[in-house]
Coordinates of N, CA and C in Angstrom, one line a residue:
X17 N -25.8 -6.0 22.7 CA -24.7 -5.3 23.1 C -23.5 -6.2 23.4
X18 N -22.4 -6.1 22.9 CA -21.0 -6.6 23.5 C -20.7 -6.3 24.3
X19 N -20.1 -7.7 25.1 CA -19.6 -7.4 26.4 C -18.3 -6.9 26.4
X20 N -17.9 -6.3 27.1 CA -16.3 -5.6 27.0 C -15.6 -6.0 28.2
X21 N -14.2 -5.7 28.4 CA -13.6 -5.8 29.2 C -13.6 -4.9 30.0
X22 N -13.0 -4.8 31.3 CA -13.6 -3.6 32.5 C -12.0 -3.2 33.2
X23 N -11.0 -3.5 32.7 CA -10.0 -3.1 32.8 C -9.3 -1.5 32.6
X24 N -8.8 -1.0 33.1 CA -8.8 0.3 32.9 C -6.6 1.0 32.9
X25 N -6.2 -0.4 32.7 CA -4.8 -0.4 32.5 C -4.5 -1.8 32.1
X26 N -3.8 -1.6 31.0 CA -3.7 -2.6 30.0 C -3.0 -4.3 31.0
X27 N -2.0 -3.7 32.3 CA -1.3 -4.6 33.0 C -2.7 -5.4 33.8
X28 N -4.1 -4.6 33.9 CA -4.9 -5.6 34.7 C -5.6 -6.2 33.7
X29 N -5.7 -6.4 32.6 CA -6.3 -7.2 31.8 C -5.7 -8.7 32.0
X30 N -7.2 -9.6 32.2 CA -7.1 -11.0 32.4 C -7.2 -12.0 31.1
X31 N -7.0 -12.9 31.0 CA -7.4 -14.0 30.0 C -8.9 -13.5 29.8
X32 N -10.0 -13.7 30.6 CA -10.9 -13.1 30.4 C -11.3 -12.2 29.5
X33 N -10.8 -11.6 30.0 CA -10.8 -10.3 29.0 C -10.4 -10.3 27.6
X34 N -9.6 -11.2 27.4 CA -8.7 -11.0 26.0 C -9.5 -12.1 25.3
X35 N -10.8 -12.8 26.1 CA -11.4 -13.9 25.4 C -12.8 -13.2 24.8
X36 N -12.6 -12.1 25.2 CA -13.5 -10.8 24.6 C -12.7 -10.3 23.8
X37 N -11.8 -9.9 24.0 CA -11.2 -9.0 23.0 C -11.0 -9.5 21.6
X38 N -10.3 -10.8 21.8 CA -9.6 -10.9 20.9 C -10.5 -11.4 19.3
X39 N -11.9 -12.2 19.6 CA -12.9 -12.4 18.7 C -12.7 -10.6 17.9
X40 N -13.2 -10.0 18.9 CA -13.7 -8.5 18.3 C -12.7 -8.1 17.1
X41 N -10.8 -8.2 17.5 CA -10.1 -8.0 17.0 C -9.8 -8.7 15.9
X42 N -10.5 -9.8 15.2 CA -10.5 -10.6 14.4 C -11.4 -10.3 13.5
X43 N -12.5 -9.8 14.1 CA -13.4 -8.9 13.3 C -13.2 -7.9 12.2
X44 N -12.3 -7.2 13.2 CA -12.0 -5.8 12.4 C -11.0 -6.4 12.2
X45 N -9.9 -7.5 11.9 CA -9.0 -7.7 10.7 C -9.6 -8.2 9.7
X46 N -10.9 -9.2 9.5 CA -11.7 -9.6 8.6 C -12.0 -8.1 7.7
X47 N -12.4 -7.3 8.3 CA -12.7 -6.0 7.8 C -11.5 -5.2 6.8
X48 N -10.7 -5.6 7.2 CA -9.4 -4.7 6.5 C -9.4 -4.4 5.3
X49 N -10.0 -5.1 4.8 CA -9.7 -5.4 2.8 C -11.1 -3.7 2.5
X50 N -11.9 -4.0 3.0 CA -13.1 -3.3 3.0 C -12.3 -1.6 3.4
X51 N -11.9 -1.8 4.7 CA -11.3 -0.1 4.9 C -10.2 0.2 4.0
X52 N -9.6 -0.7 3.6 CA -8.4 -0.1 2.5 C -8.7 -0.2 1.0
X53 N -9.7 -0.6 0.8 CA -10.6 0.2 -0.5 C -11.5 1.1 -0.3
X54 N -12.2 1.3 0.9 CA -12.6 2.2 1.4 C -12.1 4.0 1.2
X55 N -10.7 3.7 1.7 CA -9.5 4.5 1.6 C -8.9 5.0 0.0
X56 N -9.1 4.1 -0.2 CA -8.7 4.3 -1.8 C -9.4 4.7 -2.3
X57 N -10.5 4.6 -2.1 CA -12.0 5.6 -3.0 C -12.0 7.1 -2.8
X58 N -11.5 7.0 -1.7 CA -11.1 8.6 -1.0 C -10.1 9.1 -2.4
X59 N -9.7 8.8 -3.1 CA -8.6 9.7 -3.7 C -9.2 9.8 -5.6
X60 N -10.2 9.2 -5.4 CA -11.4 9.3 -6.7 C -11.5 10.9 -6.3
X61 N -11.2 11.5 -7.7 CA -11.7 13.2 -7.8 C -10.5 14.6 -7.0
X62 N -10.0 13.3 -6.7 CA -8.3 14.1 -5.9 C -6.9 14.2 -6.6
X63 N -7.1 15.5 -7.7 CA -6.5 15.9 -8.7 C -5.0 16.2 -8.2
X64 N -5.0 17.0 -7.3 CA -3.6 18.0 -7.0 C -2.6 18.4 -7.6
X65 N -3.6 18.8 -9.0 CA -2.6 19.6 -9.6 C -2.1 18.2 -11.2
X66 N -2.1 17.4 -10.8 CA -2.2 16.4 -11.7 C -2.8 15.9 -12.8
X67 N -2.6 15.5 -14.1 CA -2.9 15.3 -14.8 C -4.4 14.3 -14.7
X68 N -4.2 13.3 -13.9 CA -5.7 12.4 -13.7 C -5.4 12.4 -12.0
X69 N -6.7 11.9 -11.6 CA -6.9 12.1 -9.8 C -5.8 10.3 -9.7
X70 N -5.9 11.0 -8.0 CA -5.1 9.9 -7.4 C -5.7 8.4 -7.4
X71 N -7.0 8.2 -7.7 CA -7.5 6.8 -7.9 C -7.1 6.5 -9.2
X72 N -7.4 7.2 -10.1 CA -7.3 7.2 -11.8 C -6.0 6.3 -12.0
X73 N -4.5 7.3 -11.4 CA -3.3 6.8 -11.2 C -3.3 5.6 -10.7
X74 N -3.8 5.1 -9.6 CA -4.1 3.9 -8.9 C -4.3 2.8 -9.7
X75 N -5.3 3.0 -10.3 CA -5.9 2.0 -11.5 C -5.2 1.8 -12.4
X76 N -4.4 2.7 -13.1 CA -3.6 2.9 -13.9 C -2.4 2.0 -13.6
X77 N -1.8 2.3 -12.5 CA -0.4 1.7 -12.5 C -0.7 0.1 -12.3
X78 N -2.1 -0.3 -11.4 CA -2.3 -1.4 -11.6 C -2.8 -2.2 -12.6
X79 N -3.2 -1.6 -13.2 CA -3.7 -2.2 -14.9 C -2.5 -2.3 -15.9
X80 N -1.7 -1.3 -15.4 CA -0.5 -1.6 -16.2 C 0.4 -3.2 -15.7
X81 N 0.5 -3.4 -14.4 CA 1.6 -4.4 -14.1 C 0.8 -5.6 -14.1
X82 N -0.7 -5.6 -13.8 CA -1.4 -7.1 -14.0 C -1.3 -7.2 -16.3
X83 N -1.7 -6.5 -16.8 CA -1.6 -6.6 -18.3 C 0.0 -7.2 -18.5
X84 N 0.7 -7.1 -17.9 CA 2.0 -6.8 -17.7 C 2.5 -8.4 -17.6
X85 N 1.3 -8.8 -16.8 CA 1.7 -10.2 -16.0 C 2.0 -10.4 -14.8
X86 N 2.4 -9.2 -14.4 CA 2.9 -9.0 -12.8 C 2.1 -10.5 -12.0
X87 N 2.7 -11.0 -10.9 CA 1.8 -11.6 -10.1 C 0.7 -10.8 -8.8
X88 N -0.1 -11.5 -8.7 CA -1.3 -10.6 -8.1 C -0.9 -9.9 -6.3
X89 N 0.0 -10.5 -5.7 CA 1.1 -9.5 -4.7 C 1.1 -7.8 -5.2
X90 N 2.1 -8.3 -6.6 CA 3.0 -7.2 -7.1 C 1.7 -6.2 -7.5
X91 N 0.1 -6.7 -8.1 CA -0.7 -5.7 -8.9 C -1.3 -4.7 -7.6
X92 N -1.7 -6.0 -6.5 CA -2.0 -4.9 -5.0 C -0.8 -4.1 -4.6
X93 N 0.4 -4.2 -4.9 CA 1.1 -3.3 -4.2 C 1.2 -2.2 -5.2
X94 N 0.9 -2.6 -6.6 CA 1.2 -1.5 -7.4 C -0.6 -0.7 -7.4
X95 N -1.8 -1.0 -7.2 CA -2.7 -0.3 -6.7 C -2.8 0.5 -5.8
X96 N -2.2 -0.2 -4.6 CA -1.9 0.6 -3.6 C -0.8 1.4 -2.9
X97 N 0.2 1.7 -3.7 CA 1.3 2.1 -3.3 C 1.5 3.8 -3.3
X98 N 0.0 4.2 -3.6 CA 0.1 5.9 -3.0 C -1.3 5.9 -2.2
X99 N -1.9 4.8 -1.4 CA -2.8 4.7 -0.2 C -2.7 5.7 0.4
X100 N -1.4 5.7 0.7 CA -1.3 7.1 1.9 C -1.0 8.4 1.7
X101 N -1.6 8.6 0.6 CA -1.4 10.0 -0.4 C -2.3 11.2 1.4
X102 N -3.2 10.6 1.2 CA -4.4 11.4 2.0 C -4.2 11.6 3.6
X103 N -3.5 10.7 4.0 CA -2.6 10.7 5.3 C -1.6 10.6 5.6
X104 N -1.1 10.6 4.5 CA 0.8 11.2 4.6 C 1.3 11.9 3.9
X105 N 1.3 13.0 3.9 CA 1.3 14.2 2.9 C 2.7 14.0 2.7
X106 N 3.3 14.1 3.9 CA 4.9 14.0 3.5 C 5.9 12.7 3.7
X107 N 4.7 11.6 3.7 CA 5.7 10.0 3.6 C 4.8 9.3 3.4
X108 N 4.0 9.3 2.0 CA 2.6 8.3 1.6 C 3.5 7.2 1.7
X109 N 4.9 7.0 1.4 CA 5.1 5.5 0.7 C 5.3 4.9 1.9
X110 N 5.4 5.3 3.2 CA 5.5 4.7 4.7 C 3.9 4.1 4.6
X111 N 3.0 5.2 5.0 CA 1.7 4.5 4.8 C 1.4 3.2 4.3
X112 N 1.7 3.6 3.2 CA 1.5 2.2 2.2 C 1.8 1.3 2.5
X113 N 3.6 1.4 2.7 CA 4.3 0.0 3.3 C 3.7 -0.5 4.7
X114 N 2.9 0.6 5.4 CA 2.9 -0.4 6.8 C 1.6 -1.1 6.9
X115 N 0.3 -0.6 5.9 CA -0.8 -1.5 5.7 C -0.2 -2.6 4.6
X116 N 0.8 -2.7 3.6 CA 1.3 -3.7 3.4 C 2.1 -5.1 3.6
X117 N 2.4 -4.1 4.9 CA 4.0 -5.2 5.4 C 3.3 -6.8 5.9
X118 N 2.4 -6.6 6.3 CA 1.9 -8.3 6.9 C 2.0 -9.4 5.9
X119 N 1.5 -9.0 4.5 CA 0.9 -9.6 3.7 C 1.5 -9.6 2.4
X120 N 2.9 -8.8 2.8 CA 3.4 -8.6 1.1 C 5.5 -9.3 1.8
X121 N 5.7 -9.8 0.3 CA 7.1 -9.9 0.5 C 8.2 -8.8 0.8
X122 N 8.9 -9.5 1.3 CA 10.1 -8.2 1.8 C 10.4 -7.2 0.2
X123 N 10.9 -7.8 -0.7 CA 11.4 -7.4 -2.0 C 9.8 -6.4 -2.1
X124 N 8.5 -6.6 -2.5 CA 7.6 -6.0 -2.6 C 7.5 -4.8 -1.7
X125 N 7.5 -5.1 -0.3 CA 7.0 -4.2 0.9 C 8.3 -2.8 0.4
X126 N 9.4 -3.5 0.2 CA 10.5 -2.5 -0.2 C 10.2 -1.6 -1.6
X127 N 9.8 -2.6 -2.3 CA 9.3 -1.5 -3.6 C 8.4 -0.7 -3.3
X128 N 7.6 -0.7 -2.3 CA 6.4 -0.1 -2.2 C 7.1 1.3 -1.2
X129 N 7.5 0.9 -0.3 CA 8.2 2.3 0.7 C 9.1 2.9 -0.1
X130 N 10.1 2.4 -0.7 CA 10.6 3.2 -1.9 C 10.4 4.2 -2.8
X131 N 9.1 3.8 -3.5 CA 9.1 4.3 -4.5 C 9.0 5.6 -4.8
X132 N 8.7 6.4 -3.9 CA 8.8 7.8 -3.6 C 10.3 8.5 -4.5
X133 N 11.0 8.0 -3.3 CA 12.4 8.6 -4.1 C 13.0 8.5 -5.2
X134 N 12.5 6.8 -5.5 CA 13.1 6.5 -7.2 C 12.2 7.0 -8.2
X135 N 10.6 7.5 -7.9 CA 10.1 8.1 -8.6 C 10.6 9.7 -9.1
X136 N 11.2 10.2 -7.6 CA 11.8 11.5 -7.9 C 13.3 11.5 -8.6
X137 N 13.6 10.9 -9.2 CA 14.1 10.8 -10.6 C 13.7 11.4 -11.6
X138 N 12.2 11.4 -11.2 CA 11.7 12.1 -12.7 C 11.4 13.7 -12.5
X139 N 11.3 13.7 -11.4 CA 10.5 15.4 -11.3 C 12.1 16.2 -9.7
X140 N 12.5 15.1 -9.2 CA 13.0 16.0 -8.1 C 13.5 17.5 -8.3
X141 N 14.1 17.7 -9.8 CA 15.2 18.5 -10.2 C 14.3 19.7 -10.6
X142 N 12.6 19.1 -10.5 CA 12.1 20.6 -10.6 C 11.5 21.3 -9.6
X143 N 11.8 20.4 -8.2 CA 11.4 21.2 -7.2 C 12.4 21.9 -6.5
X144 N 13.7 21.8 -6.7 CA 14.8 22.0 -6.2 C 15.9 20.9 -5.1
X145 N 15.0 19.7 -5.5 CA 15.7 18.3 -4.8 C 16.6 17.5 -5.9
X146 N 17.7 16.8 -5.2 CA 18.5 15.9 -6.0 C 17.6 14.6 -6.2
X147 N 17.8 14.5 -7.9 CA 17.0 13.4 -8.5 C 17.7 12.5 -8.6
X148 N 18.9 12.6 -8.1 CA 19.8 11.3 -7.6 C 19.9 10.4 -6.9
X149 N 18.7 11.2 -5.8 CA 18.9 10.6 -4.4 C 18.4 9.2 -4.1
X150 N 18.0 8.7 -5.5 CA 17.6 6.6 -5.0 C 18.9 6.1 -5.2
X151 N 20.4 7.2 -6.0 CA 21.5 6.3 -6.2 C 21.8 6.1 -4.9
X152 N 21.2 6.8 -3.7 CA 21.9 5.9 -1.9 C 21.1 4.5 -2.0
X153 N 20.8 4.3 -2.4 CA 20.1 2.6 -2.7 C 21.1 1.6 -3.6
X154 N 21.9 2.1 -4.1 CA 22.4 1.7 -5.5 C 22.7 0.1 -5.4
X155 N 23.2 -0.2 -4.1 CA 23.5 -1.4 -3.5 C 23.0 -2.2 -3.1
X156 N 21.1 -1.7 -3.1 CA 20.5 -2.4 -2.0 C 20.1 -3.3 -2.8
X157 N 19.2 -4.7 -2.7 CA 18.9 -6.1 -3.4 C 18.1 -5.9 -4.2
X158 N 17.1 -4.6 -4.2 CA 15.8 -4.4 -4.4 C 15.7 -2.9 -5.3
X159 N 17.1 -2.2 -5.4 CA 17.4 -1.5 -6.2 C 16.2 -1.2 -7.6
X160 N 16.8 -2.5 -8.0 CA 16.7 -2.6 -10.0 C 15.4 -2.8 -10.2
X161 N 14.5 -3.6 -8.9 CA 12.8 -4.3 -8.6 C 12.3 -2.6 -8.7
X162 N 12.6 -1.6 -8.0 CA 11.9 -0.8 -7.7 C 12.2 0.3 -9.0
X163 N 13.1 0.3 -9.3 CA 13.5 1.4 -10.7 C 12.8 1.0 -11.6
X164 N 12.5 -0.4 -11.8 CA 11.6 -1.2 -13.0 C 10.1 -1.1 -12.7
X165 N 9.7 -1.0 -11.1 CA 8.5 -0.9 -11.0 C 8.0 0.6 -11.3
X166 N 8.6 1.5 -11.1 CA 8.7 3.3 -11.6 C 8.5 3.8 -13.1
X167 N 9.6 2.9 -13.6 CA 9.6 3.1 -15.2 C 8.5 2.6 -15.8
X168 N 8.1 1.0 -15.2 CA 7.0 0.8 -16.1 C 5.5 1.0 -15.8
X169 N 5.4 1.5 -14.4 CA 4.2 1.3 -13.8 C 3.5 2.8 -13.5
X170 N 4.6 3.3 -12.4 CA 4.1 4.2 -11.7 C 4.1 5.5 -12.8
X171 N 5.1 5.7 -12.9 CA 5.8 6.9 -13.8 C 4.7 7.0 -15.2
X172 N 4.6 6.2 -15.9 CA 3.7 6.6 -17.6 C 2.5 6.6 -16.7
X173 N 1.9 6.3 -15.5 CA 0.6 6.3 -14.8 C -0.5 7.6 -14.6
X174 N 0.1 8.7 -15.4 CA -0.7 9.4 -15.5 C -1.6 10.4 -16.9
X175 N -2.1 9.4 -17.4 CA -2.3 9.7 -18.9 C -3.7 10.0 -18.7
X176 N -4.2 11.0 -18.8 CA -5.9 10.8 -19.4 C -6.7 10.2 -20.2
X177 N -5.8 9.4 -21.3 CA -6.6 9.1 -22.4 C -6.2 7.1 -21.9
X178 N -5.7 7.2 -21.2 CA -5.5 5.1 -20.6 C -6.6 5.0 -20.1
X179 N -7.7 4.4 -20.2 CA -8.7 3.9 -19.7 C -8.5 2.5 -18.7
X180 N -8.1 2.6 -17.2 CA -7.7 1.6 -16.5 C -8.8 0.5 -16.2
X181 N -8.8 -0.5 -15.9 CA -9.8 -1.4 -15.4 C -10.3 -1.0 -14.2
X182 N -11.4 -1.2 -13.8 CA -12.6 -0.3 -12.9 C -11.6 -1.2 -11.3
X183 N -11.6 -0.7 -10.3 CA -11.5 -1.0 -9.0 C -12.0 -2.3 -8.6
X184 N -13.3 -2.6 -9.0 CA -13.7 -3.7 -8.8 C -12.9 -4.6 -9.7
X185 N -12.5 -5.3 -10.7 CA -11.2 -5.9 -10.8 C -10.4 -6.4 -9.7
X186 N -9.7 -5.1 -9.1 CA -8.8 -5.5 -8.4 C -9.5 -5.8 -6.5
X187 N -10.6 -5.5 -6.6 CA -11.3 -6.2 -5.5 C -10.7 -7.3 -4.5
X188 N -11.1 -8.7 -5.7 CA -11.0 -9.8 -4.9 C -9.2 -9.9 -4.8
X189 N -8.7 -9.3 -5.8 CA -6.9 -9.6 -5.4 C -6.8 -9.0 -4.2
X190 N -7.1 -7.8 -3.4 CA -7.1 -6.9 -2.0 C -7.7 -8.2 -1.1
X191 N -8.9 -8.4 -1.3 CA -9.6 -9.1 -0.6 C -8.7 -10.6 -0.2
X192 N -8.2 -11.3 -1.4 CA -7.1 -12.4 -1.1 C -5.8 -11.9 -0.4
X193 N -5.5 -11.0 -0.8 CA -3.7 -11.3 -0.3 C -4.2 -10.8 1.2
X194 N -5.1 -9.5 1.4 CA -5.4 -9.4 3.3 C -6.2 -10.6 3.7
X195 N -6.2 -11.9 3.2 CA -6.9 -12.9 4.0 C -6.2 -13.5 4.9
X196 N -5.0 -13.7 5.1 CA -4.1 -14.1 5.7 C -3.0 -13.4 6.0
X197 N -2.0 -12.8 6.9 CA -0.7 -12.4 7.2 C -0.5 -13.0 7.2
X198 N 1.3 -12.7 6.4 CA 2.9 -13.5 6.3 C 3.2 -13.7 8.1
X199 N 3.0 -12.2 8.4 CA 4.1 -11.8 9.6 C 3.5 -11.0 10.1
X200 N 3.3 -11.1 11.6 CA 2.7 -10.1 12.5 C 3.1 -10.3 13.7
X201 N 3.2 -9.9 14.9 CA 3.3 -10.3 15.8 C 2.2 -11.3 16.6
X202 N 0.7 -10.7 16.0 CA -0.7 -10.8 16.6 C -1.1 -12.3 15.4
X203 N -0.1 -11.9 14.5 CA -1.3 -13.9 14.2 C -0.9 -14.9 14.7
X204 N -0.1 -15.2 15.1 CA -0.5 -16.8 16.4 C -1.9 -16.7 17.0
X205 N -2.0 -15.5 17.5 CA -3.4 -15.4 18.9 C -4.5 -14.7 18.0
X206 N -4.5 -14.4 16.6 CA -5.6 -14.3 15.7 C -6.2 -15.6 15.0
X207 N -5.5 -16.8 15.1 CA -6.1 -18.0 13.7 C -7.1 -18.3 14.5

């Protein structure tokens, strides 16, 4: 059994305590790569209406930007950049970005929260939304990164007849880039 801390308000928590905690919480960031493919298996067989399911797409846009050349950053962000299809019905690309932000470049983390809208370029006009609306971006640095990542990746990503490279592929790239955070507040008191 693990010992726990016996604190019952975060302000009486001792050094002690956090000499327990903080192993445990190291633990389950070692774990992360495992829950966020985990997560992404969830969307194997999760059609919605779509031409191939939301893993299919996954594989897809990532097979396309590693074949591509992409660097292995850009292929995990382009695997995982509708993660949060299943718990964000109405802002997957937040999802995405905030299990990516530790570990992915600013220019990247931005393609990935983005891509929502500059995808709706292609379809907004048939829901009754302006498919203009990524030109409020028009100026931003990361504009042209994310239009390019849409056109070549995301967007043709739903073909039936593209046979993508299997998940395991892109395994050890999830497994590398979550081995270390860029930026957190909590990695100093995690190494």
């Amino acid at each position: 059994m693990t010992l726990r801390a016996t604190f019952t308000r975060m302000e009486q928590s001792t050094a002690e305590d956090w000499r327990l905690i903080v192993p445990e919480a190291m633990k389950m960031a070692r774990a992360l790569p495992d829950r966020v493919l985990d997560h992404l298996r969830l969307l194997d067989g999760d059609f919605g209406g779509f031409p191939v399911d939301r893993l299919t797409h996954s594989l897809q846009t990532a097979t396309l930007a590693l074949r591509d050349g992409r660097d292995e950053e850009y292929v995990v962000c382009a695997l995982l950049h509708d993660v949060g299809d299943t718990l964000g019905s109405y802002n997957h690309p937040d999802i995405a970005a905030a299990i990516l932000k530790p570990f992915v470049s600013e220019a990247n983390l931005w393609m990935v929260q983005h891509h929502g809208v500059f995808q709706g370029y292609n379809f907004f006009h048939h829901i009754g939304l302006d498919r203009h609306m990524r030109d409020g971006f028009k100026d931003h640095p990361h504009y042209e990164r994310t239009a390019e990542f849409v056109a070549l990746y995301d967007n043709p990503a739903f073909d039936p007849r593209f046979q993508p490279l299997p998940l395991s592929e892109f395994e050890p790239m999830v497994r590398r880039l979550m081995a270390a955070p860029r930026q957190s507040i909590y990695k100093a008191a995690m190494q």
